[in-house]
């Protein structure tokens, strides 16, 4: 194959993520927030569609509101390599978490189309919708729809304002976003590491070996609302004090386990909370992860058992609902080898590492072989506006993705 001109596409990919951090591509004027199906999400899709078309792709969207660009292979209608990541963000997010993988996919296609090169397979770039779960109490619905693993009951969700997913999209059609196995050869996702390992090793890039298993719960406590000045301490049923004890319990259980076991309470709410009222109700989320699902499950069982004990002696009502269960997802060994080879050919030392963060890749693994390329991010900081990727590292990632694409062609059609 002729050498491709990557033309500063890595730096452009990073710059485009920065361009999507401001209104109308952010729902907030104060930092980046772009939730699934919000006005900012729709505006970002419109901009992405322009960039996909400029790169030589035919653009469409599916019933789950994913945006897809397709670049045909040598023969029209050939099965596709999917390159993707997510367009939504957490609240007050960094700008690269998700979009960078989409932008790099677009740049890889742009290099092929500019060089007039067609592969023996098509390439589709997917911009997924709700990876973060920052709007609805669910996550990765749109990649689940594509992978064909969606439980229709999981679509019955509403956001904090009571807007239901079904108010925004046709839920009866949602699962038609599914792709069939024969249509997809492999899935590749490039993503910032969101951790400190690559930076500590002095490496720009890493090949992911697998993604940690995740469990997520919503917990509700009910006590008795009362007067903060007149209710003696021994007479209280305080839903905030109970929640505080549970938060520290989750932290202690995870801290006592292996280093890859983590537990997080990231959202706490006190409905009708006030300075002079003993809280009658509280709610919070619990996220538990480990590289091994059995380790994760034992820890989650221990945490929930202690929650029941705390609720018991504090005489609090306790409601616990599991909202998310993702198994550990190993990456495909042959695709990891291709990424390592492309990394070495691009002049970087191949290095393998596990992902503690969740990604659409773990869902796509049910549909096809999956691989992930991590990029170093400054200080390992992510889910934070201070997230930063060096343009030079994005250039390196684009070179590796392009090398991966070429090697995938050779891998599928040995000379
Ligand atoms: O939660 C996660 O791991 C991902 O960033 N959505
Ligand atoms: Mn994220
Ligand atoms: Mn992400």
CSV table of C-alpha atoms and ligand atoms in Angstrom, one decimal:
chain,number,residue,atom,x,y,z
A,1,UNK,CA,0.0,0.0,0.0
A,2,UNK,CA,1.2,3.5,-0.7
A,3,UNK,CA,2.5,5.5,2.3
A,4,UNK,CA,-0.4,7.7,3.6
A,5,UNK,CA,-0.1,11.4,4.3
A,6,UNK,CA,-1.5,11.7,7.9
A,7,UNK,CA,-1.2,15.5,7.4
A,8,UNK,CA,-1.3,16.6,11.0
A,9,UNK,CA,-4.5,14.7,11.5
A,10,UNK,CA,-3.7,13.7,15.1
A,11,UNK,CA,-3.3,17.3,16.2
A,12,UNK,CA,-6.5,18.2,14.3
A,13,UNK,CA,-8.4,15.5,16.1
A,14,UNK,CA,-7.3,16.9,19.5
A,15,UNK,CA,-8.2,20.4,18.4
A,16,UNK,CA,-11.6,19.3,17.2
A,17,UNK,CA,-12.3,17.9,20.7
A,18,UNK,CA,-11.4,21.3,22.1
A,19,UNK,CA,-13.7,23.0,19.6
A,20,UNK,CA,-16.6,20.8,20.8
A,21,UNK,CA,-16.1,21.9,24.4
A,22,UNK,CA,-18.0,25.2,24.0
A,23,UNK,CA,-21.7,26.1,23.4
A,24,UNK,CA,-23.6,25.1,21.3
A,25,UNK,CA,-21.7,21.8,21.7
A,26,UNK,CA,-21.8,22.0,25.5
A,27,UNK,CA,-25.1,22.2,27.4
A,28,UNK,CA,-23.3,24.4,29.9
A,29,UNK,CA,-21.5,27.7,29.5
A,30,UNK,CA,-19.4,26.9,32.5
A,31,UNK,CA,-17.4,23.9,31.5
A,32,UNK,CA,-18.2,21.0,29.2
A,33,UNK,CA,-21.4,19.0,29.8
A,34,UNK,CA,-22.9,17.1,26.8
A,35,UNK,CA,-25.5,14.5,27.7
A,36,UNK,CA,-27.2,12.0,25.5
A,37,UNK,CA,-29.9,13.6,23.2
A,38,UNK,CA,-29.4,17.1,24.6
A,39,UNK,CA,-29.3,20.1,22.3
A,40,UNK,CA,-25.5,20.1,22.7
A,41,UNK,CA,-25.4,16.4,21.7
A,42,UNK,CA,-27.5,17.1,18.6
A,43,UNK,CA,-25.3,20.1,17.7
A,44,UNK,CA,-22.1,18.1,18.1
A,45,UNK,CA,-23.6,15.4,15.9
A,46,UNK,CA,-24.3,18.0,13.1
A,47,UNK,CA,-20.7,19.2,13.3
A,48,UNK,CA,-19.3,15.6,13.3
A,49,UNK,CA,-21.5,14.8,10.3
A,50,UNK,CA,-19.7,17.6,8.4
A,51,UNK,CA,-16.3,16.3,9.3
A,52,UNK,CA,-17.2,12.8,8.4
A,53,UNK,CA,-18.5,13.8,5.0
A,54,UNK,CA,-15.3,15.9,4.4
A,55,UNK,CA,-13.3,12.8,5.2
A,56,UNK,CA,-15.1,10.9,2.4
A,57,UNK,CA,-17.7,9.0,4.4
A,58,UNK,CA,-21.4,8.5,3.8
A,59,UNK,CA,-23.1,9.6,7.0
A,60,UNK,CA,-26.2,8.2,8.7
A,61,UNK,CA,-27.7,7.9,12.1
A,62,UNK,CA,-29.5,4.9,13.6
A,63,UNK,CA,-32.5,4.4,15.8
A,64,UNK,CA,-30.4,4.8,19.0
A,65,UNK,CA,-29.2,8.2,17.8
A,66,UNK,CA,-25.7,7.0,17.1
A,67,UNK,CA,-24.0,8.9,14.3
A,68,UNK,CA,-22.1,6.7,11.8
A,69,UNK,CA,-19.8,7.5,8.9
A,70,UNK,CA,-19.0,4.8,6.4
A,71,UNK,CA,-16.1,4.5,4.0
A,72,UNK,CA,-16.5,1.7,1.5
A,73,UNK,CA,-13.8,-0.9,0.9
A,74,UNK,CA,-12.6,-2.2,-2.5
A,75,UNK,CA,-16.1,-3.7,-3.0
A,76,UNK,CA,-19.2,-1.8,-2.0
A,77,UNK,CA,-21.1,-3.4,0.9
A,78,UNK,CA,-18.1,-5.3,2.3
A,79,UNK,CA,-18.0,-6.1,6.1
A,80,UNK,CA,-16.6,-3.2,8.2
A,81,UNK,CA,-13.9,-2.4,10.7
A,82,UNK,CA,-15.7,-0.2,13.2
A,83,UNK,CA,-13.7,2.6,14.9
A,84,UNK,CA,-15.6,4.4,17.6
A,85,UNK,CA,-16.1,6.0,21.0
A,86,UNK,CA,-18.6,8.2,22.7
A,87,UNK,CA,-19.8,11.8,22.1
A,88,UNK,CA,-21.5,12.3,25.4
A,89,UNK,CA,-19.6,13.5,28.5
A,90,UNK,CA,-19.8,13.6,32.3
A,91,UNK,CA,-20.8,16.8,33.9
A,92,UNK,CA,-18.0,19.4,34.0
A,93,UNK,CA,-15.9,17.0,31.8
A,94,UNK,CA,-12.6,16.9,30.1
A,95,UNK,CA,-12.8,17.4,26.4
A,96,UNK,CA,-11.0,14.3,25.1
A,97,UNK,CA,-12.8,11.5,27.0
A,98,UNK,CA,-14.7,9.9,24.1
A,99,UNK,CA,-14.6,12.4,21.2
A,100,UNK,CA,-10.8,11.8,20.7
A,101,UNK,CA,-11.4,8.2,19.6
A,102,UNK,CA,-14.1,9.4,17.1
A,103,UNK,CA,-11.9,12.2,15.7
A,104,UNK,CA,-8.9,9.9,15.3
A,105,UNK,CA,-11.2,7.4,13.4
A,106,UNK,CA,-12.3,10.2,11.1
A,107,UNK,CA,-8.7,11.3,10.5
A,108,UNK,CA,-7.6,7.7,9.7
A,109,UNK,CA,-10.4,7.5,7.1
A,110,UNK,CA,-9.5,11.0,5.7
A,111,UNK,CA,-5.9,9.8,5.2
A,112,UNK,CA,-7.2,6.8,3.2
A,113,UNK,CA,-9.6,8.7,1.1
A,114,UNK,CA,-7.1,11.5,0.4
A,115,UNK,CA,-4.7,8.9,-0.8
A,116,UNK,CA,-7.4,7.2,-2.9
A,117,UNK,CA,-6.8,4.0,-0.9
A,118,UNK,CA,-9.5,1.4,-0.4
A,119,UNK,CA,-9.1,-1.6,2.0
A,120,UNK,CA,-10.6,-5.1,1.5
A,121,UNK,CA,-13.1,-4.1,4.2
A,122,UNK,CA,-15.2,-1.0,4.8
A,123,UNK,CA,-14.5,1.3,7.7
A,124,UNK,CA,-17.3,2.7,9.8
A,125,UNK,CA,-16.7,5.4,12.4
A,126,UNK,CA,-19.3,5.3,15.2
A,127,UNK,CA,-20.1,8.2,17.6
A,128,UNK,CA,-21.9,6.5,20.4
A,129,UNK,CA,-24.5,8.2,22.6
A,130,UNK,CA,-24.8,7.5,26.3
A,131,UNK,CA,-21.5,5.8,27.4
A,132,UNK,CA,-21.3,7.9,30.5
A,133,UNK,CA,-24.8,7.5,31.9
A,134,UNK,CA,-24.7,11.2,32.8
A,135,UNK,CA,-28.3,11.8,31.8
A,136,UNK,CA,-30.3,8.6,32.3
A,137,UNK,CA,-29.7,6.0,35.1
A,138,UNK,CA,-28.3,3.6,32.5
A,139,UNK,CA,-25.1,3.6,30.5
A,140,UNK,CA,-24.0,2.3,27.1
A,141,UNK,CA,-27.5,1.8,25.9
A,142,UNK,CA,-26.5,2.8,22.4
A,143,UNK,CA,-23.6,0.4,22.0
A,144,UNK,CA,-25.7,-2.3,23.5
A,145,UNK,CA,-28.3,-1.6,20.8
A,146,UNK,CA,-25.5,-2.0,18.2
A,147,UNK,CA,-24.1,-5.1,19.7
A,148,UNK,CA,-27.6,-6.6,19.9
A,149,UNK,CA,-27.4,-7.2,23.7
A,150,UNK,CA,-30.0,-4.6,24.8
A,151,UNK,CA,-32.6,-5.6,27.3
A,152,UNK,CA,-35.7,-3.6,26.2
A,153,UNK,CA,-36.7,-3.0,29.9
A,154,UNK,CA,-33.5,-1.0,30.3
A,155,UNK,CA,-34.9,1.7,28.0
A,156,UNK,CA,-37.6,2.6,30.5
A,157,UNK,CA,-35.6,5.4,32.1
A,158,UNK,CA,-36.2,9.0,32.8
A,159,UNK,CA,-33.7,11.8,33.5
A,160,UNK,CA,-33.7,14.1,36.6
A,161,UNK,CA,-36.3,16.3,35.1
A,162,UNK,CA,-38.7,13.4,34.4
A,163,UNK,CA,-38.0,13.4,30.7
A,164,UNK,CA,-38.3,9.7,29.5
A,165,UNK,CA,-36.0,8.2,26.9
A,166,UNK,CA,-39.3,7.2,25.1
A,167,UNK,CA,-40.3,10.9,24.9
A,168,UNK,CA,-37.2,11.5,22.8
A,169,UNK,CA,-36.8,8.4,20.7
A,170,UNK,CA,-39.0,5.6,19.3
A,171,UNK,CA,-38.2,2.8,21.8
A,172,UNK,CA,-39.9,0.2,19.6
A,173,UNK,CA,-37.4,0.9,16.9
A,174,UNK,CA,-34.3,1.3,19.2
A,175,UNK,CA,-33.0,-2.2,18.9
A,176,UNK,CA,-33.0,-1.9,15.1
A,177,UNK,CA,-29.6,-0.2,15.6
A,178,UNK,CA,-28.2,-3.8,16.0
A,179,UNK,CA,-25.6,-5.0,13.5
A,180,UNK,CA,-25.2,-8.6,12.5
A,181,UNK,CA,-22.0,-10.4,13.2
A,182,UNK,CA,-21.2,-11.0,9.5
A,183,UNK,CA,-21.3,-7.2,8.9
A,184,UNK,CA,-18.6,-6.3,11.4
A,185,UNK,CA,-15.0,-7.6,11.3
A,186,UNK,CA,-13.6,-5.9,14.4
A,187,UNK,CA,-14.0,-3.0,16.7
A,188,UNK,CA,-11.1,-0.5,17.6
A,189,UNK,CA,-11.4,2.3,20.1
A,190,UNK,CA,-8.7,4.8,20.9
A,191,UNK,CA,-9.2,6.6,24.2
A,192,UNK,CA,-7.2,8.5,26.7
A,193,UNK,CA,-5.9,6.3,29.5
A,194,UNK,CA,-7.6,8.2,32.3
A,195,UNK,CA,-4.9,7.0,34.6
A,196,UNK,CA,-1.2,7.6,35.3
A,197,UNK,CA,0.5,4.5,34.1
A,198,UNK,CA,1.7,5.6,30.6
A,199,UNK,CA,2.9,8.9,31.8
A,200,UNK,CA,4.8,7.2,34.6
A,201,UNK,CA,6.4,4.9,32.1
A,202,UNK,CA,7.3,7.7,29.7
A,203,UNK,CA,5.2,6.2,26.9
A,204,UNK,CA,2.7,8.0,24.6
A,205,UNK,CA,0.6,4.9,23.9
A,206,UNK,CA,-0.5,1.5,25.2
A,207,UNK,CA,-2.3,-1.6,24.0
A,208,UNK,CA,-5.2,-2.5,26.3
A,209,UNK,CA,-5.4,-6.1,27.4
A,210,UNK,CA,-8.9,-5.9,28.9
A,211,UNK,CA,-11.5,-3.8,30.7
A,212,UNK,CA,-12.4,-4.2,34.4
A,213,UNK,CA,-15.8,-5.6,35.4
A,214,UNK,CA,-18.3,-2.9,36.7
A,215,UNK,CA,-21.4,-3.0,39.0
A,216,UNK,CA,-23.4,0.1,39.7
A,217,UNK,CA,-26.3,0.6,42.2
A,218,UNK,CA,-28.7,3.3,43.2
A,219,UNK,CA,-29.4,3.4,47.0
A,220,UNK,CA,-32.3,5.1,48.7
A,221,UNK,CA,-32.6,5.8,52.5
A,222,UNK,CA,-35.7,6.9,54.3
A,223,UNK,CA,-35.8,8.1,57.9
A,224,UNK,CA,-37.8,10.7,59.7
A,225,UNK,CA,-37.6,14.4,58.8
A,226,UNK,CA,-37.4,16.5,61.9
A,227,UNK,CA,-36.4,19.7,63.6
A,228,UNK,CA,-32.7,20.2,63.9
A,229,UNK,CA,-33.0,22.2,67.1
A,230,UNK,CA,-35.5,20.1,69.1
A,231,UNK,CA,-34.9,16.5,68.2
A,232,UNK,CA,-32.5,14.8,70.7
A,233,UNK,CA,-29.7,12.8,69.0
A,234,UNK,CA,-30.9,9.4,70.3
A,235,UNK,CA,-34.4,10.0,68.8
A,236,UNK,CA,-33.2,10.7,65.2
A,237,UNK,CA,-33.6,8.6,62.1
A,238,UNK,CA,-31.2,10.7,60.0
A,239,UNK,CA,-31.0,9.7,56.4
A,240,UNK,CA,-27.8,11.8,55.8
A,241,UNK,CA,-25.9,10.4,58.8
A,242,UNK,CA,-26.8,6.9,57.6
A,243,UNK,CA,-25.6,7.7,54.1
A,244,UNK,CA,-22.3,9.1,55.4
A,245,UNK,CA,-21.6,5.9,57.3
A,246,UNK,CA,-22.4,3.9,54.2
A,247,UNK,CA,-20.1,6.0,52.0
A,248,UNK,CA,-17.2,5.4,54.4
A,249,UNK,CA,-18.0,1.7,54.6
A,250,UNK,CA,-17.8,1.3,50.8
A,251,UNK,CA,-14.4,3.1,50.9
A,252,UNK,CA,-13.1,0.9,53.6
A,253,UNK,CA,-14.1,-2.4,52.0
A,254,UNK,CA,-12.5,-1.5,48.7
A,255,UNK,CA,-9.3,-0.1,50.4
A,256,UNK,CA,-8.9,-3.5,52.2
A,257,UNK,CA,-9.0,-5.4,48.8
A,258,UNK,CA,-6.5,-5.8,46.0
A,259,UNK,CA,-5.3,-2.7,44.2
A,260,UNK,CA,-7.6,-3.1,41.2
A,261,UNK,CA,-10.7,-3.2,43.4
A,262,UNK,CA,-12.3,0.2,43.6
A,263,UNK,CA,-15.6,1.5,45.0
A,264,UNK,CA,-17.0,5.0,44.5
A,265,UNK,CA,-20.0,7.0,45.7
A,266,UNK,CA,-20.0,9.7,43.1
A,267,UNK,CA,-23.5,11.2,43.4
A,268,UNK,CA,-25.3,12.0,46.7
A,269,UNK,CA,-28.6,13.7,47.0
A,270,UNK,CA,-30.7,15.0,49.9
A,271,UNK,CA,-34.2,15.7,48.5
A,272,UNK,CA,-35.7,18.6,50.4
A,273,UNK,CA,-32.5,19.1,52.3
A,274,UNK,CA,-32.1,22.2,54.5
A,275,UNK,CA,-29.7,23.4,57.2
A,276,UNK,CA,-32.3,23.2,60.0
A,277,UNK,CA,-34.0,19.9,59.0
A,278,UNK,CA,-32.9,16.4,59.9
A,279,UNK,CA,-33.0,14.6,56.5
A,280,UNK,CA,-35.9,12.3,56.0
A,281,UNK,CA,-34.6,11.0,52.7
A,282,UNK,CA,-31.3,10.6,50.9
A,283,UNK,CA,-30.1,8.8,47.8
A,284,UNK,CA,-26.7,7.9,46.4
A,285,UNK,CA,-24.9,5.8,43.8
A,286,UNK,CA,-22.4,3.1,44.3
A,287,UNK,CA,-19.9,2.0,41.6
A,288,UNK,CA,-17.7,-1.1,42.2
A,289,UNK,CA,-15.0,-2.4,39.8
A,290,UNK,CA,-12.3,-5.0,39.7
A,291,UNK,CA,-10.3,-6.8,37.0
A,292,UNK,CA,-11.9,-10.0,38.1
A,293,UNK,CA,-15.7,-10.2,38.3
A,294,UNK,CA,-15.6,-12.6,41.3
A,295,UNK,CA,-13.5,-10.1,43.3
A,296,UNK,CA,-15.9,-7.3,42.4
A,297,UNK,CA,-18.9,-9.4,43.3
A,298,UNK,CA,-17.5,-10.4,46.7
A,299,UNK,CA,-16.7,-6.8,47.5
A,300,UNK,CA,-20.2,-5.6,46.4
A,301,UNK,CA,-21.8,-8.3,48.5
A,302,UNK,CA,-19.8,-7.2,51.6
A,303,UNK,CA,-20.7,-3.6,51.1
A,304,UNK,CA,-24.4,-4.2,50.6
A,305,UNK,CA,-24.5,-6.5,53.6
A,306,UNK,CA,-23.0,-3.8,55.8
A,307,UNK,CA,-25.4,-1.2,54.3
A,308,UNK,CA,-28.3,-3.5,55.5
A,309,UNK,CA,-26.7,-3.7,59.0
A,310,UNK,CA,-26.2,0.1,59.2
A,311,UNK,CA,-29.8,0.7,58.1
A,312,UNK,CA,-30.9,-1.9,60.7
A,313,UNK,CA,-29.4,-0.3,63.7
A,314,UNK,CA,-30.2,3.2,62.5
A,315,UNK,CA,-33.8,2.2,61.9
A,316,UNK,CA,-33.7,3.5,58.3
A,317,UNK,CA,-35.6,2.2,55.3
A,318,UNK,CA,-33.2,0.9,52.6
A,319,UNK,CA,-33.9,0.4,48.9
A,320,UNK,CA,-31.1,-0.9,46.7
A,321,UNK,CA,-31.3,-1.3,42.9
A,322,UNK,CA,-28.6,-2.6,40.6
A,323,UNK,CA,-28.6,-0.4,37.5
A,324,UNK,CA,-25.5,-1.7,35.7
A,325,UNK,CA,-23.6,-5.0,35.5
A,326,UNK,CA,-20.7,-5.2,33.0
A,327,UNK,CA,-18.5,-8.3,32.9
A,328,UNK,CA,-14.7,-8.0,32.5
A,329,UNK,CA,-13.9,-7.8,28.8
A,330,UNK,CA,-10.6,-9.2,27.5
A,331,UNK,CA,-9.3,-7.7,24.3
A,332,UNK,CA,-8.7,-9.9,21.2
A,333,UNK,CA,-5.1,-11.4,21.3
A,334,UNK,CA,-4.6,-11.2,17.5
A,335,UNK,CA,-5.8,-7.6,17.4
A,336,UNK,CA,-3.5,-6.7,20.4
A,337,UNK,CA,-0.6,-8.1,18.4
A,338,UNK,CA,-1.5,-5.9,15.4
A,339,UNK,CA,-1.6,-2.8,17.6
A,340,UNK,CA,1.7,-3.7,19.2
A,341,UNK,CA,3.3,-4.2,15.7
A,342,UNK,CA,1.8,-0.9,14.5
A,343,UNK,CA,3.1,0.9,17.6
A,344,UNK,CA,6.6,-0.5,17.1
A,345,UNK,CA,6.5,0.5,13.4
A,346,UNK,CA,5.5,4.0,14.4
A,347,UNK,CA,8.6,4.2,16.5
A,348,UNK,CA,7.1,3.7,19.9
A,349,UNK,CA,7.7,0.9,22.5
A,350,UNK,CA,4.7,-1.4,22.7
A,351,UNK,CA,3.3,-1.6,26.2
A,352,UNK,CA,0.2,-3.5,27.5
A,353,UNK,CA,-2.1,-2.3,30.3
A,354,UNK,CA,-5.5,-3.0,31.7
A,355,UNK,CA,-8.4,-0.5,31.7
A,356,UNK,CA,-10.1,0.4,34.9
A,357,UNK,CA,-12.5,2.7,33.1
A,358,UNK,CA,-15.4,1.3,31.2
A,359,UNK,CA,-15.7,1.8,27.4
A,360,UNK,CA,-18.2,1.0,24.6
A,361,UNK,CA,-15.5,-1.5,23.6
A,362,UNK,CA,-16.6,-3.8,26.4
A,363,UNK,CA,-20.1,-3.9,24.9
A,364,UNK,CA,-18.9,-4.3,21.3
A,365,UNK,CA,-16.9,-7.4,22.4
A,366,UNK,CA,-20.1,-9.3,22.3
A,367,UNK,CA,-20.4,-8.6,18.6
A,368,UNK,CA,-16.9,-8.9,17.3
A,369,UNK,CA,-13.2,-9.1,18.2
A,370,UNK,CA,-12.3,-5.8,20.0
A,371,UNK,CA,-9.1,-3.9,20.6
A,372,UNK,CA,-8.3,-0.6,22.4
A,373,UNK,CA,-5.4,1.9,22.1
A,374,UNK,CA,-4.7,4.1,25.1
A,375,UNK,CA,-3.1,7.6,24.8
A,376,UNK,CA,-1.2,9.1,27.7
A,377,UNK,CA,-3.0,12.0,29.5
A,378,UNK,CA,-1.4,14.5,31.7
A,379,UNK,CA,-1.2,13.5,35.3
A,380,UNK,CA,-3.6,10.7,34.6
A,381,UNK,CA,-6.4,13.2,35.1
A,382,UNK,CA,-9.8,12.6,33.6
A,383,UNK,CA,-13.5,13.3,34.4
A,384,UNK,CA,-12.1,16.7,35.2
A,385,UNK,CA,-11.8,19.9,33.0
A,386,UNK,CA,-8.0,19.7,33.5
A,387,UNK,CA,-7.8,16.6,31.3
A,388,UNK,CA,-5.0,17.1,28.7
A,389,UNK,CA,-3.5,15.2,25.7
A,390,UNK,CA,-0.4,16.4,23.9
A,391,UNK,CA,-1.1,16.9,20.1
A,392,UNK,CA,2.2,14.9,19.5
A,393,UNK,CA,0.6,11.9,21.3
A,394,UNK,CA,-2.5,12.2,19.2
A,395,UNK,CA,-0.3,12.2,16.1
A,396,UNK,CA,1.4,9.0,17.3
A,397,UNK,CA,-2.0,7.4,17.9
A,398,UNK,CA,-3.1,8.3,14.4
A,399,UNK,CA,0.0,6.7,12.9
A,400,UNK,CA,-0.7,3.5,15.0
A,401,UNK,CA,-4.4,3.4,13.9
A,402,UNK,CA,-3.4,3.8,10.3
A,403,UNK,CA,-0.8,1.0,10.7
A,404,UNK,CA,-3.4,-1.2,12.4
A,405,UNK,CA,-5.8,-0.7,9.5
A,406,UNK,CA,-3.1,-1.8,7.0
A,407,UNK,CA,-2.1,-4.7,9.1
A,408,UNK,CA,-5.7,-5.8,9.5
A,409,UNK,CA,-5.9,-6.0,5.8
A,410,UNK,CA,-2.8,-8.2,5.7
A,411,UNK,CA,-4.1,-10.3,8.6
A,412,UNK,CA,-7.4,-11.0,6.8
A,413,UNK,CA,-5.9,-11.6,3.4
A,414,UNK,CA,-2.5,-13.2,4.0
A,415,UNK,CA,-0.1,-12.7,1.0
B,1,LIG,O1,-17.4,5.1,34.0
B,1,LIG,C1,-16.5,4.8,33.2
B,1,LIG,O2,-15.6,4.1,33.4
B,1,LIG,C2,-16.5,5.5,31.8
B,1,LIG,O3,-15.6,6.6,31.9
B,1,LIG,N1,-17.7,5.9,31.4
B,2,LIG,MN1,-15.7,9.0,30.9
B,3,LIG,MN1,-14.8,7.6,27.9
